[in-house]
Amino acid sequence: MSEQSQRILVFSHKAEVREAIINAVGRRPAADLGRVEYVEAAGIADVLTEMDAGTVDLAILDGEAQPTGGIGLTRQLKHEITDCPPIVVAVRRRDDRWLATWALADAVLVHPLDPLTAAETVAGVLRAGRVPAVNGG
């Protein structure tokens, strides 16, 4: 079985937040998933371009991004993109998890990011989003 790399879009207007997310999740969030390739986006236009292209396996959006946060963006993407890839929202306050859930996020990470939790969360979402290569039929 060949290991195809997964593309993860990481969005935040702050480079240090994107870096923290990438470092927490790591280049290989789980042994069974292989390596991941990160695509960074600092603005909404970049996120929309990447998501519309259909080449993103998962997006991690900063819930605190300015001027448009990842929570509102998640809700928009989930409503506008057919077969929208899974989205994980990173929030600063535990109390904001419900907002991310309301926005239809597939999972939520809370800052400060714990590398073990971040990797396990992303791996679980990637596994759940897999489509079998062969459909027995």
CSV table of C-alpha atoms in Angstrom, one decimal:
chain,number,residue,atom,x,y,z
A,1,MET,CA,0.0,0.0,0.0
A,2,SER,CA,1.5,3.3,-1.0
A,3,GLU,CA,1.3,6.2,1.4
A,4,GLN,CA,-0.1,9.2,-0.3
A,5,SER,CA,0.6,12.4,1.6
A,6,GLN,CA,-2.4,14.3,2.9
A,7,ARG,CA,-2.7,18.1,2.3
A,8,ILE,CA,-3.7,20.1,5.4
A,9,LEU,CA,-4.6,23.8,5.0
A,10,VAL,CA,-3.7,25.9,8.0
A,11,PHE,CA,-5.3,29.3,8.2
A,12,SER,CA,-4.5,32.2,10.5
A,13,HIS,CA,-3.6,35.9,9.9
A,14,LYS,CA,-0.7,35.3,12.3
A,15,ALA,CA,2.3,33.4,11.1
A,16,GLU,CA,3.2,32.3,14.7
A,17,VAL,CA,-0.3,30.7,15.1
A,18,ARG,CA,0.1,28.8,11.8
A,19,GLU,CA,3.5,27.7,13.0
A,20,ALA,CA,2.2,26.6,16.4
A,21,ILE,CA,-0.5,24.5,14.8
A,22,ILE,CA,1.9,22.9,12.3
A,23,ASN,CA,4.4,22.1,15.1
A,24,ALA,CA,1.7,20.7,17.4
A,25,VAL,CA,0.2,18.4,14.7
A,26,GLY,CA,3.6,17.4,13.2
A,27,ARG,CA,4.6,16.0,9.9
A,28,ARG,CA,3.2,12.6,10.6
A,29,PRO,CA,0.2,12.8,13.1
A,30,ALA,CA,-0.2,9.0,13.1
A,31,ALA,CA,1.9,6.1,11.8
A,32,ASP,CA,-0.9,4.7,9.7
A,33,LEU,CA,-1.5,8.0,7.9
A,34,GLY,CA,1.9,8.8,6.4
A,35,ARG,CA,3.3,12.3,6.1
A,36,VAL,CA,1.2,15.4,5.7
A,37,GLU,CA,1.9,18.4,3.5
A,38,TYR,CA,0.9,21.8,4.9
A,39,VAL,CA,-0.5,24.7,2.9
A,40,GLU,CA,-0.5,27.9,4.8
A,41,ALA,CA,-3.1,30.7,4.2
A,42,ALA,CA,-3.0,34.1,5.8
A,43,GLY,CA,-6.2,35.4,4.3
A,44,ILE,CA,-9.7,34.4,3.4
A,45,ALA,CA,-9.1,34.6,-0.4
A,46,ASP,CA,-6.3,32.0,0.0
A,47,VAL,CA,-8.5,29.7,2.0
A,48,LEU,CA,-11.3,29.9,-0.6
A,49,THR,CA,-8.9,29.3,-3.5
A,50,GLU,CA,-7.5,26.2,-1.8
A,51,MET,CA,-10.8,24.8,-0.7
A,52,ASP,CA,-12.5,25.5,-4.1
A,53,ALA,CA,-9.6,23.7,-5.8
A,54,GLY,CA,-10.6,20.5,-4.0
A,55,THR,CA,-7.0,19.5,-3.2
A,56,VAL,CA,-7.3,19.9,0.6
A,57,ASP,CA,-7.8,16.8,2.7
A,58,LEU,CA,-8.4,18.8,5.9
A,59,ALA,CA,-8.4,22.4,7.0
A,60,ILE,CA,-7.3,23.7,10.4
A,61,LEU,CA,-8.7,27.2,10.9
A,62,ASP,CA,-7.8,29.7,13.6
A,63,GLY,CA,-11.0,30.7,15.4
A,64,GLU,CA,-9.4,34.0,16.5
A,65,ALA,CA,-8.2,35.1,13.0
A,66,GLN,CA,-8.8,38.7,12.0
A,67,PRO,CA,-10.8,40.2,10.4
A,68,THR,CA,-12.7,37.0,9.7
A,69,GLY,CA,-12.4,34.2,12.2
A,70,GLY,CA,-12.2,30.5,11.5
A,71,ILE,CA,-15.5,29.8,13.2
A,72,GLY,CA,-17.6,31.9,10.8
A,73,LEU,CA,-15.5,30.8,7.9
A,74,THR,CA,-16.1,27.1,8.9
A,75,ARG,CA,-19.8,27.6,8.8
A,76,GLN,CA,-19.6,29.4,5.4
A,77,LEU,CA,-17.4,26.7,3.9
A,78,LYS,CA,-19.6,23.8,5.2
A,79,HIS,CA,-22.7,25.5,3.7
A,80,GLU,CA,-21.2,26.5,0.4
A,81,ILE,CA,-18.9,23.6,-0.6
A,82,THR,CA,-20.3,20.4,-1.7
A,83,ASP,CA,-18.3,17.5,-0.1
A,84,CYS,CA,-16.5,20.1,2.0
A,85,PRO,CA,-13.3,18.5,3.5
A,86,PRO,CA,-13.2,18.1,7.3
A,87,ILE,CA,-12.4,21.3,9.2
A,88,VAL,CA,-10.8,21.6,12.6
A,89,VAL,CA,-11.1,24.9,14.5
A,90,ALA,CA,-8.5,26.1,16.9
A,91,VAL,CA,-9.9,28.3,19.7
A,92,ARG,CA,-8.3,30.2,22.6
A,93,ARG,CA,-11.0,29.6,25.2
A,94,ARG,CA,-12.5,26.2,26.1
A,95,ASP,CA,-15.9,28.0,26.3
A,96,ASP,CA,-15.7,28.7,22.6
A,97,ARG,CA,-15.9,25.0,21.7
A,98,TRP,CA,-19.6,25.1,21.4
A,99,LEU,CA,-19.3,27.9,18.8
A,100,ALA,CA,-17.0,25.7,16.6
A,101,THR,CA,-19.5,22.9,16.9
A,102,TRP,CA,-22.4,25.2,15.9
A,103,ALA,CA,-20.3,26.2,12.9
A,104,LEU,CA,-20.2,22.5,11.9
A,105,ALA,CA,-16.5,21.9,12.7
A,106,ASP,CA,-15.5,18.3,12.6
A,107,ALA,CA,-13.2,18.8,15.7
A,108,VAL,CA,-11.9,21.5,18.0
A,109,LEU,CA,-8.5,22.2,19.3
A,110,VAL,CA,-7.9,24.5,22.3
A,111,HIS,CA,-4.8,26.7,22.8
A,112,PRO,CA,-2.3,26.2,24.2
A,113,LEU,CA,-2.0,23.2,21.8
A,114,ASP,CA,-0.9,19.9,23.3
A,115,PRO,CA,1.1,18.1,20.6
A,116,LEU,CA,-0.3,14.6,21.5
A,117,THR,CA,-3.9,15.8,21.6
A,118,ALA,CA,-3.5,17.9,18.4
A,119,ALA,CA,-1.9,15.0,16.5
A,120,GLU,CA,-4.5,12.5,17.7
A,121,THR,CA,-7.4,14.8,16.9
A,122,VAL,CA,-6.2,15.5,13.4
A,123,ALA,CA,-5.4,11.8,12.8
A,124,GLY,CA,-8.9,10.9,13.9
A,125,VAL,CA,-10.5,13.4,11.6
A,126,LEU,CA,-8.3,12.4,8.6
A,127,ARG,CA,-9.2,8.7,9.2
A,128,ALA,CA,-13.0,9.5,9.4
A,129,GLY,CA,-12.7,11.5,6.2
A,130,ARG,CA,-11.1,8.7,4.2
A,131,VAL,CA,-13.0,7.4,1.2
A,132,PRO,CA,-12.2,3.8,0.3
A,133,ALA,CA,-10.2,3.5,-2.9
A,134,VAL,CA,-12.2,0.4,-4.0
A,135,ASN,CA,-15.9,0.1,-3.4
A,136,GLY,CA,-16.8,-3.6,-3.4
A,137,GLY,CA,-19.3,-3.6,-6.1
